[in-house]
Amino acid sequence: MCGIFFSCSIDKPIFPSELLLKNLRRRGPDSFKVVQHTYQSVNTTELLAQSSPVQTLHLVFVSTVLSLRGNAIVEQPLVDKDSGSLLCWNGEAWSLDEEPITGNDAQTVFDALLNTTEAFLPGREMQPGERELRVQAVLRIIGGLAGPFSFVFYDALSQQVFYGRDVIGRRSLLQSRSSPSVFMVSSISDWPASENWTEVEAYGIQIINLPAAFPSTEHSRCKTPVAIEGFLFIDTILWSVIKHNRSEVPSAEFIKALPSNRDTLDVAAKTNISIINREMPPPSFRGLSLQSEAVNSLHKQLHASLTLRMQNIALSSTNTPQNHLAILFSGGLDCTLVARLVHDILPSEVSIDLLNVAFENPRVIAAANALATQNKQNANTITSPYDKCPDRLTGCSSCAELLKTCPGRIWRFVSVDVPYFETLTHRSQIVSLILPHDTEMDLSIAYALYFAARGIGHVYDPVRKCSTTYTTPARILLSGLGADELFGGYSRHAKAFAREGHGGILDELELDFQRLGKRNLGRDDRVISHWGKEARYPYLDENLVNWALERPLHEKCNFARKSSMKGVPIGDHPTLEPDKHILRLLAWKLGMPGAAREKKRAIQFGSRTAKMVVGRNSGMQTLETVTS
């Protein structure tokens, strides 16, 4: 995980504020570097509204690095000394044009971008049409990447800045115009030092055509730019256009024909992600079984996704595996299935930390005390506020099932207990991290992720028969995020099916996935990365996502055939909940019947971060600290 900052300004260079720099360095503790460019921009259209026709543009690039790949720390921004081009990179590029990237991915991506400049010699003016070819060359490289990433690339030859997020939006990137003469892009905000930060949309790549590079009638590659940020013209090239037209730059006419409100475009048009399959189940369909082709295929897809994400688990100097892996572990179906599959991939001597978070919730404690008083019990006899937390109970149960099913490995169950005073102490920091998200629900979810990612808790020592304080050394955190959106795991999916049938739930699933990058992933990335950790999402692998979207609904969930949990499993058809039915069958097949039966529980309710204060009833209520 890395931190990125870029600014373009007129009056003077704009560097990260002290707070923003601190936040960036927490994301990338291994290296820090600043690169500054200054050059003259000829103002031929009075865009800058100043009397002088020549303006000085200041570009500042900052990168911090969390080194997880390669044999050495590679400092960023990566700079080409010949052309002056540079790259700020955050994320993991697993492959380029379907060829695996095994070394440092930032260096591989930068080298590929530089290799496209062979036909564009530095030190001379570009000829007509060359700038368009340069855009095409850059987009061909970015469009050929697979994996989670965000980036800023300065192409010194064409004097253009490219920035954006991967097609799903798995890495955070924000933008801000703090004044008419300052534009900034950053992985993280510095609220409350500055405001006006918004998420960079994940449906395409943004291109800043710097005013110095263009004549008066061609300040942007397209004569009608999509957006204007103060003095800058910014084009957006949709991922679908990049993917489908990697051999040809989209024409200005094509871009002008796109709707001005990109939210009206469906997910496939925006991103080139597969269109959701709306096929109805055939009359002969009798439901999935443990031997269904779909279950076996999902097993292969998840195994491949996890294998890709496990390739960086490092070895120590003595060539023995270190504990560099932890799982955000509620004990629910999604994360437990991930843990079970990881066991099949990693050597047995690699220990795995299961990070299970539970909160002291004053509202829950008050209700328990009131009930104890009503029943004439001593309120002081109430057990630990953490041990009865729903996610602690399911976590312990699923961990026990893993120990039974997967012997020979150290499964370290880390109980992350968060007292209420500590929640309040960190509240302002967490609010700053989640912005521009600003609801009570956002904060409740972020609390759980923030403290789980910190990884400070206690583990039970069976020798001493007591708990000892423990801090996970893992920098890589696996998460089960994405399973609910792909396989119908939320209660609203069941409600949509009951209300509107097959079409209703498909509409709900499509909407959930379409807004995943904007609603969840950027926020979660900012919160988890604050501790110098990287979240990896096996369910959000591009190949797995496309596979899931192309599968018909009846092969993923089973709302049309909901059955009672009271029955005894018969043969290959165990009686399971209808949501995420295919995942439940896979868990059962892999020897995890307890996890297969677990009901979905939202993280804020399972960890008890929701409604800590009596009277706050709506998760969509805006945070008072932000609005006041």
XYZ file of C-alpha atoms in Angstrom:
628
model
C 0.000 0.000 0.000
C 1.293 3.438 -0.887
C 0.296 7.066 -0.581
C -0.090 9.419 -3.550
C -0.286 13.202 -3.712
C -0.311 15.450 -6.789
C -0.972 19.168 -7.078
C -1.124 21.558 -10.001
C -1.201 25.244 -9.147
C -0.527 28.690 -10.595
C 0.807 31.028 -7.927
C 3.206 28.733 -6.087
C 3.913 25.035 -5.576
C 1.411 23.372 -3.249
C 2.814 20.687 -0.966
C 0.828 18.371 1.314
C -0.222 19.938 4.584
C 1.453 18.636 7.723
C -1.608 16.533 8.509
C -1.901 15.165 4.983
C 1.787 14.282 4.891
C 1.414 12.450 8.202
C -1.524 10.463 6.816
C 0.373 9.650 3.620
C 3.412 8.399 5.532
C 1.241 6.142 7.676
C 0.025 4.487 4.475
C 3.559 4.068 3.159
C 6.084 3.832 6.009
C 8.991 2.417 3.958
C 9.932 5.406 1.775
C 8.996 9.022 1.091
C 9.895 11.215 -1.875
C 8.862 14.571 -3.396
C 9.365 15.634 -7.015
C 8.596 19.129 -8.235
C 8.228 20.452 -11.791
C 7.945 24.081 -12.818
C 7.487 25.318 -16.357
C 5.943 28.154 -18.308
C 2.457 27.887 -19.735
C 1.413 30.161 -22.579
C -2.073 31.471 -21.947
C -3.712 32.028 -25.336
C -7.366 31.894 -24.315
C -7.344 33.926 -21.109
C -8.374 30.814 -19.158
C -6.385 32.008 -16.207
C -8.036 35.441 -16.249
C -4.773 37.285 -15.645
C -3.144 40.052 -17.651
C 0.126 38.255 -18.430
C -0.022 35.816 -21.383
C 2.589 33.588 -19.712
C 1.815 31.687 -16.534
C 3.970 29.486 -14.347
C 2.449 26.115 -13.600
C 3.715 24.222 -10.569
C 3.432 20.441 -10.371
C 4.198 18.610 -7.134
C 4.287 14.815 -6.870
C 4.618 12.958 -3.554
C 4.732 9.208 -2.933
C 5.072 7.080 0.178
C 5.668 3.348 -0.167
C 4.617 0.212 1.697
C 6.947 -2.338 0.118
C 5.392 -5.769 -0.386
C 6.826 -6.988 -3.703
C 10.324 -7.477 -5.051
C 13.613 -7.939 -3.221
C 14.199 -4.275 -2.376
C 12.266 -1.129 -1.600
C 11.579 0.810 -4.795
C 11.229 4.508 -4.053
C 8.490 6.539 -5.662
C 7.723 8.659 -7.571
C 9.561 6.705 -10.223
C 11.272 9.244 -12.503
C 12.748 8.843 -15.979
C 15.845 11.043 -16.100
C 15.752 11.364 -19.903
C 12.162 12.468 -20.464
C 11.170 13.704 -17.001
C 8.088 11.475 -16.985
C 7.144 10.010 -13.615
C 4.755 7.587 -11.939
C 3.081 7.549 -8.514
C 1.659 4.043 -8.012
C -0.525 2.523 -5.309
C -1.740 -1.047 -5.477
C -0.991 -4.398 -7.034
C -0.749 -5.051 -10.766
C -0.961 -8.829 -11.014
C -0.561 -8.976 -14.777
C -0.040 -6.851 -17.887
C -1.702 -8.044 -21.088
C -2.390 -11.320 -19.232
C 1.335 -11.864 -18.586
C 2.044 -12.308 -14.834
C 4.086 -9.619 -13.073
C 6.380 -11.329 -10.604
C 8.753 -8.540 -9.544
C 8.021 -5.027 -8.363
C 4.824 -4.073 -10.142
C 5.333 -0.293 -9.951
C 8.649 -0.597 -11.799
C 7.134 -2.972 -14.364
C 4.239 -0.612 -15.088
C 6.557 2.398 -15.352
C 8.922 0.579 -17.699
C 5.987 -0.404 -19.906
C 4.791 3.196 -20.049
C 8.272 4.429 -20.905
C 8.682 1.817 -23.627
C 5.786 3.384 -25.466
C 7.829 6.592 -25.877
C 10.410 5.123 -28.219
C 8.788 6.818 -31.221
C 8.547 10.148 -29.369
C 12.003 11.606 -28.998
C 12.512 14.105 -26.156
C 13.839 17.540 -26.971
C 11.643 18.264 -29.970
C 8.111 19.483 -30.499
C 5.459 16.898 -31.170
C 4.114 16.760 -34.677
C 0.365 16.990 -35.426
C -1.363 13.840 -34.288
C 1.492 12.587 -32.107
C -0.152 13.683 -28.889
C -3.222 11.601 -29.712
C -0.967 8.636 -30.431
C 0.703 9.215 -27.071
C -2.654 9.107 -25.288
C -3.444 5.900 -27.112
C -0.121 4.354 -26.072
C -0.600 5.195 -22.389
C -4.186 3.941 -22.309
C -3.135 0.688 -23.961
C -0.793 -0.024 -21.049
C -3.230 1.008 -18.303
C -6.040 -0.899 -19.984
C -3.940 -4.065 -20.026
C -3.425 -4.140 -16.248
C -5.246 -6.509 -13.900
C -5.360 -5.885 -10.180
C -6.287 -3.199 -7.634
C -4.562 0.140 -8.152
C -4.700 3.910 -8.281
C -2.050 6.050 -9.937
C -0.848 9.400 -11.206
C 1.315 9.354 -14.348
C 2.964 12.513 -15.698
C 3.862 12.152 -19.356
C 6.457 14.886 -19.842
C 6.549 14.392 -23.605
C 2.919 15.323 -24.173
C 2.649 17.428 -20.987
C -0.374 15.496 -19.788
C -1.225 14.002 -16.411
C -3.160 10.722 -16.286
C -4.781 9.600 -13.033
C -7.441 7.159 -11.925
C -8.452 3.980 -10.153
C -8.793 0.389 -11.310
C -11.959 -0.740 -13.013
C -13.599 -1.855 -9.728
C -12.262 0.985 -7.556
C -10.382 -1.081 -4.992
C -7.883 1.651 -4.101
C -8.674 5.115 -2.794
C -8.101 8.290 -4.792
C -9.574 11.695 -3.970
C -9.482 15.039 -5.738
C -9.953 18.596 -4.538
C -10.026 22.113 -5.894
C -9.207 24.109 -2.783
C -9.161 27.363 -4.784
C -9.612 28.417 -8.439
C -5.838 28.167 -8.934
C -5.131 24.891 -7.099
C -6.078 21.342 -8.044
C -5.037 18.312 -5.943
C -5.242 14.531 -6.130
C -4.485 12.367 -3.087
C -4.996 8.899 -1.638
C -6.267 10.497 1.564
C -7.685 13.814 2.740
C -6.428 16.146 5.438
C -9.814 17.124 6.831
C -10.378 19.424 8.695
C -7.287 21.281 7.404
C -8.886 21.401 3.939
C -12.256 20.440 2.531
C -13.919 19.877 -0.863
C -12.419 16.404 -1.303
C -14.431 14.054 -3.533
C -13.911 10.470 -4.664
C -12.312 10.044 -8.077
C -14.861 7.969 -9.965
C -13.690 4.471 -10.878
C -15.375 4.256 -14.272
C -12.478 5.649 -16.297
C -9.101 7.352 -16.544
C -8.828 11.111 -16.112
C -6.502 13.078 -18.391
C -5.328 16.582 -17.517
C -4.158 18.446 -20.600
C -1.910 21.159 -19.214
C -2.591 24.547 -20.849
C 1.013 24.950 -22.030
C 0.702 21.914 -24.287
C -2.143 23.065 -26.505
C -3.006 25.899 -28.918
C -5.983 28.096 -28.192
C -8.546 25.853 -29.885
C -7.149 22.569 -28.574
C -6.623 22.930 -24.853
C -7.859 19.389 -24.494
C -7.604 16.385 -26.706
C -11.371 16.618 -27.093
C -12.614 20.052 -28.017
C -15.479 19.618 -25.546
C -13.848 18.557 -22.256
C -15.872 16.477 -19.858
C -14.984 18.569 -16.807
C -13.274 21.817 -15.956
C -11.460 22.097 -12.615
C -10.632 25.778 -12.286
C -7.896 26.430 -14.838
C -7.582 22.783 -15.945
C -9.458 20.877 -18.597
C -9.976 17.228 -17.624
C -11.141 14.487 -19.971
C -12.583 11.182 -18.766
C -12.047 8.094 -20.897
C -14.362 5.290 -19.792
C -12.872 1.912 -18.969
C -15.223 0.306 -21.484
C -13.806 2.556 -24.192
C -10.228 1.825 -23.109
C -10.799 -1.921 -23.035
C -12.728 -2.167 -26.297
C -10.660 0.359 -28.221
C -7.123 -0.337 -27.042
C -5.955 -0.153 -30.645
C -7.652 3.155 -31.331
C -8.083 6.412 -29.427
C -11.783 7.251 -29.027
C -12.828 10.140 -31.185
C -13.964 13.510 -29.909
C -17.353 12.838 -31.485
C -17.711 9.617 -29.490
C -16.931 11.311 -26.187
C -19.242 14.253 -26.915
C -22.041 11.753 -27.520
C -21.751 10.334 -24.002
C -24.273 11.528 -21.374
C -23.023 14.445 -19.314
C -24.265 12.689 -16.170
C -22.170 9.529 -16.090
C -24.360 8.040 -13.344
C -26.938 7.334 -16.058
C -24.593 4.812 -17.664
C -24.939 1.200 -16.553
C -22.053 -0.645 -14.953
C -21.079 -2.502 -18.126
C -20.996 0.669 -20.231
C -18.826 2.384 -17.645
C -16.348 -0.298 -16.737
C -16.274 -3.151 -19.252
C -17.279 -5.477 -16.417
C -19.643 -8.180 -17.652
C -23.350 -7.418 -17.849
C -25.234 -9.308 -15.156
C -26.891 -12.469 -16.432
C -30.694 -12.156 -16.375
C -31.443 -15.690 -17.510
C -34.437 -17.328 -15.852
C -33.996 -20.812 -14.363
C -35.121 -23.579 -16.723
C -38.159 -25.665 -15.690
C -35.913 -28.677 -15.158
C -33.658 -26.884 -12.636
C -33.904 -28.512 -9.214
C -31.299 -26.478 -7.380
C -27.556 -26.718 -6.882
C -25.860 -29.667 -5.257
C -22.392 -30.274 -3.848
C -21.447 -31.818 -7.188
C -22.808 -29.044 -9.406
C -20.466 -27.715 -12.063
C -21.032 -24.176 -10.771
C -19.778 -25.109 -7.288
C -16.665 -26.771 -8.688
C -16.024 -23.826 -10.992
C -16.355 -21.338 -8.124
C -13.854 -23.401 -6.144
C -11.330 -23.081 -8.984
C -11.975 -19.347 -9.379
C -11.512 -18.590 -5.672
C -8.457 -20.811 -5.440
C -6.858 -19.004 -8.395
C -7.720 -15.594 -6.948
C -6.198 -16.440 -3.577
C -3.120 -18.049 -5.104
C -2.461 -14.789 -6.928
C -2.829 -12.801 -3.713
C -0.620 -15.158 -1.705
C 2.406 -14.971 -4.007
C 4.030 -12.197 -1.937
C 4.063 -13.935 1.439
C 7.731 -13.362 2.233
C 10.401 -15.661 3.584
C 12.784 -14.660 6.353
C 16.564 -14.563 5.994
C 16.653 -18.179 7.177
C 14.312 -19.127 4.311
C 11.421 -19.965 6.643
C 7.976 -18.455 6.114
C 7.153 -15.447 8.219
C 3.747 -14.482 9.510
C 2.892 -11.832 6.945
C -0.774 -12.722 6.559
C -3.897 -12.010 8.552
C -7.593 -12.320 7.792
C -10.275 -9.871 8.868
C -12.283 -12.549 10.601
C -15.829 -12.225 11.890
C -16.381 -15.965 11.654
C -18.979 -15.469 8.946
C -19.282 -17.489 5.763
C -17.227 -15.265 3.444
C -14.073 -14.819 5.542
C -14.135 -18.394 6.882
C -14.291 -19.778 3.355
C -11.307 -17.573 2.474
C -9.403 -18.943 5.478
C -10.244 -22.521 4.526
C -8.946 -22.044 0.967
C -5.809 -20.227 2.122
C -4.974 -23.361 4.103
C -4.799 -25.309 0.832
C -2.399 -22.777 -0.685
C 0.136 -21.744 1.953
C 2.727 -24.092 3.483
C 1.504 -25.503 6.782
C 4.357 -23.842 8.713
C 2.982 -20.391 7.878
C 0.819 -19.246 10.767
C -2.310 -17.235 10.027
C -3.759 -14.531 12.244
C -7.542 -14.295 12.494
C -8.366 -10.723 13.531
C -11.682 -10.660 15.375
C -12.922 -7.316 16.687
C -15.503 -6.650 19.413
C -16.580 -3.352 20.975
C -17.825 -2.185 24.332
C -21.177 -0.675 23.427
C -22.736 1.475 26.213
C -26.225 1.095 24.795
C -26.009 -2.710 24.805
C -24.519 -2.723 28.309
C -27.251 -0.418 29.607
C -29.929 -2.656 28.111
C -28.309 -5.745 29.681
C -28.118 -4.034 33.066
C -31.751 -2.990 32.834
C -32.775 -6.559 32.007
C -30.698 -7.905 34.892
C -32.336 -5.450 37.275
C -35.766 -6.407 35.961
C -34.976 -10.056 36.589
C -33.618 -9.184 40.045
C -30.082 -10.174 39.102
C -26.884 -8.430 40.117
C -25.849 -6.256 37.169
C -22.212 -6.650 38.199
C -22.363 -10.362 37.366
C -22.813 -9.612 33.672
C -20.013 -11.192 31.626
C -17.454 -9.368 29.499
C -18.973 -6.943 26.958
C -16.746 -8.557 24.327
C -17.320 -12.286 24.886
C -21.025 -12.060 24.054
C -20.472 -9.922 20.966
C -22.115 -11.764 18.020
C -18.964 -11.728 15.893
C -16.862 -12.967 18.807
C -19.176 -15.948 19.231
C -19.193 -16.831 15.521
C -15.473 -16.133 15.298
C -14.666 -18.609 18.053
C -16.999 -21.184 16.542
C -15.530 -20.885 13.044
C -11.974 -20.896 14.378
C -12.715 -24.155 16.193
C -14.034 -25.594 12.930
C -10.853 -24.529 11.120
C -8.704 -26.158 13.797
C -10.623 -29.397 13.340
C -10.718 -29.347 9.538
C -7.235 -27.932 8.948
C -4.878 -29.419 11.548
C -1.133 -28.904 11.489
C -1.273 -25.128 11.150
C -1.168 -22.367 13.753
C -4.455 -20.500 13.546
C -3.921 -17.547 15.862
C -7.273 -16.150 16.970
C -6.607 -12.513 17.892
C -9.296 -11.014 20.113
C -9.296 -7.296 19.395
C -11.285 -5.770 22.279
C -12.086 -2.073 21.989
C -13.298 -0.238 25.127
C -15.675 2.650 24.592
C -13.199 5.314 25.723
C -10.757 4.157 23.042
C -13.456 4.363 20.391
C -14.081 7.983 21.389
C -10.355 8.745 21.457
C -9.923 7.679 17.830
C -13.242 9.021 16.544
C -11.955 12.247 14.965
C -9.137 10.378 13.211
C -11.566 7.841 11.766
C -13.982 10.556 10.655
C -11.107 12.211 8.796
C -10.198 8.930 7.109
C -13.686 8.085 5.839
C -14.430 11.496 4.357
C -15.989 12.400 1.971
C -18.280 9.690 3.408
C -20.045 11.191 6.393
C -22.856 9.012 7.748
C -23.267 7.127 11.006
C -23.226 3.846 9.072
C -19.925 4.753 7.412
C -18.442 5.504 10.827
C -19.793 2.296 12.388
C -18.251 0.161 9.633
C -15.005 2.117 9.755
C -14.649 1.631 13.521
C -14.553 -2.137 13.059
C -12.110 -2.066 10.135
C -9.852 0.523 11.774
C -9.259 -1.378 15.015
C -9.165 -4.787 13.337
C -6.498 -3.551 10.912
C -4.478 -2.117 13.788
C -4.194 -5.716 14.914
C -3.593 -5.187 18.626
C -5.373 -7.697 20.828
C -4.762 -10.798 22.873
C -4.415 -14.492 22.163
C -4.969 -17.436 24.434
C -1.808 -19.257 25.474
C -2.743 -22.947 26.049
C 0.529 -23.597 27.917
C 0.135 -20.800 30.444
C -3.657 -21.094 30.251
C -4.041 -17.340 30.025
C -4.310 -14.605 27.450
C -1.265 -12.661 26.324
C -1.062 -9.324 24.530
C -0.324 -9.692 20.832
C 0.173 -7.398 17.838
C 0.013 -8.958 14.394
C 3.097 -8.373 12.228
C 1.013 -9.000 9.102
C 1.006 -6.315 6.446
C -1.369 -8.193 4.143
C -4.997 -8.475 5.288
C -7.497 -10.640 3.443
C -11.113 -9.511 3.401
C -14.342 -11.206 2.350
C -15.757 -7.981 0.925
C -17.602 -8.390 -2.363
C -19.224 -11.763 -1.741
C -22.539 -10.226 -0.674
C -22.717 -7.985 -3.737
C -21.906 -10.799 -6.166
C -23.872 -13.678 -4.655
C -26.884 -12.024 -3.008
C -25.955 -11.863 0.649
C -27.844 -8.844 1.977
C -31.307 -8.945 3.523
C -32.432 -6.359 0.977
C -31.778 -8.928 -1.749
C -34.289 -11.295 -0.176
C -36.737 -8.416 0.208
C -36.277 -7.395 -3.422
C -37.013 -10.956 -4.538
C -40.089 -11.172 -2.321
C -41.329 -7.805 -3.586
C -40.422 -7.897 -7.292
C -39.219 -11.404 -8.028
C -36.353 -12.327 -10.312
C -36.012 -8.903 -11.948
C -36.104 -7.069 -8.623
C -33.177 -8.890 -7.074
C -31.127 -8.605 -10.269
C -31.657 -4.843 -10.295
C -30.562 -4.697 -6.659
C -27.451 -6.790 -7.287
C -26.479 -4.689 -10.281
C -26.861 -1.481 -8.281
C -24.848 -2.880 -5.363
C -21.936 -3.834 -7.540
C -22.057 -0.644 -9.580
C -21.631 1.547 -6.509
C -19.172 -0.696 -4.649
C -16.110 1.372 -5.560
C -17.702 4.659 -4.602
C -19.682 3.488 -1.587
C -17.322 1.026 0.110
C -13.904 0.379 -1.338
C -12.335 3.829 -1.240
C -13.506 4.368 2.337
C -12.293 0.960 3.492
C -8.924 1.408 1.787
C -8.312 4.699 3.583
C -9.209 3.226 6.965
C -7.226 -0.014 6.707
C -4.165 1.576 5.067
C -3.807 4.023 7.943
C -1.929 1.270 9.796
C 0.494 0.511 6.972
C -1.538 -2.539 5.937
C -2.851 -3.641 2.562
C -6.311 -5.160 2.158
C -6.716 -7.766 -0.542
C -10.130 -8.864 -1.778
C -10.185 -12.360 -3.311
C -13.881 -12.088 -4.193
C -13.142 -8.964 -6.249
C -10.627 -10.511 -8.601
C -11.547 -9.394 -12.142
C -11.818 -12.943 -13.463
C -13.956 -14.066 -10.540
C -16.172 -10.980 -10.795
C -16.831 -11.561 -14.484
C -17.456 -15.242 -13.817
C -19.982 -14.418 -11.096
C -21.808 -11.783 -13.150
C -22.056 -14.130 -16.115
C -23.622 -16.876 -14.003
C -27.435 -16.922 -13.831
C -29.046 -15.949 -10.547
C -30.296 -19.450 -9.733
C -26.693 -20.701 -9.653
C -25.704 -18.124 -7.020
C -28.582 -17.793 -4.569
C -31.738 -19.761 -3.893
C -34.495 -17.379 -2.825
C -37.035 -19.160 -5.015
C -36.474 -22.411 -3.109
C -36.064 -21.173 0.473
C -36.228 -24.104 2.869
C -36.250 -24.619 6.611
C -32.975 -24.993 8.499
C -34.562 -27.702 10.629
C -34.222 -30.480 8.077
C -31.477 -33.090 8.027
C -29.109 -32.843 5.020
C -29.739 -35.626 2.534
C -27.042 -36.683 0.072
C -25.652 -33.856 -2.000
C -28.400 -31.393 -1.071
C -27.747 -30.012 2.437
C -30.415 -27.724 3.793
C -28.913 -24.230 3.776
C -29.963 -20.606 3.792
C -30.872 -19.278 0.326
C -28.556 -16.255 0.304
C -25.085 -16.905 -1.197
C -26.200 -20.480 -1.664
C -23.291 -21.413 -3.913
C -20.775 -20.202 -1.307
C -22.556 -22.193 1.388
C -22.378 -25.343 -0.701
C -18.667 -24.824 -1.313
C -18.000 -24.313 2.393
C -19.946 -27.495 3.170
C -18.017 -29.402 0.511
C -14.720 -28.268 2.040
C -15.660 -29.639 5.446
C -17.046 -26.470 7.050
C -20.749 -27.176 7.737
C -20.862 -24.721 10.621
C -19.655 -21.835 8.468
C -22.007 -22.948 5.697
C -24.958 -22.441 8.039
C -23.915 -19.034 9.377
C -26.440 -16.296 8.723
C -25.366 -12.956 7.293
C -24.706 -10.270 9.877
C -23.558 -6.739 9.024
C -20.143 -5.888 10.462
C -21.461 -2.966 12.497
C -23.992 -5.185 14.259
C -21.731 -8.199 14.637
C -18.964 -6.151 16.251
C -21.468 -3.866 18.042
C -20.222 -0.568 16.641
C -23.744 0.421 15.547
C -25.880 2.705 17.690
C -23.431 3.185 20.525
C -25.429 6.164 21.703
C -29.125 5.934 22.519
C -31.248 8.055 20.206
C -29.257 7.693 16.983
C -31.562 5.463 14.997
C -30.599 6.008 11.382
C -27.400 4.764 9.828
C -27.806 7.351 7.090
C -27.792 10.223 9.578
C -25.001 12.677 8.801
C -22.197 12.856 11.333
C -22.576 15.828 13.650
C -18.850 16.522 13.716
C -18.799 17.011 9.971
C -21.882 19.144 9.652
C -21.333 21.333 12.688
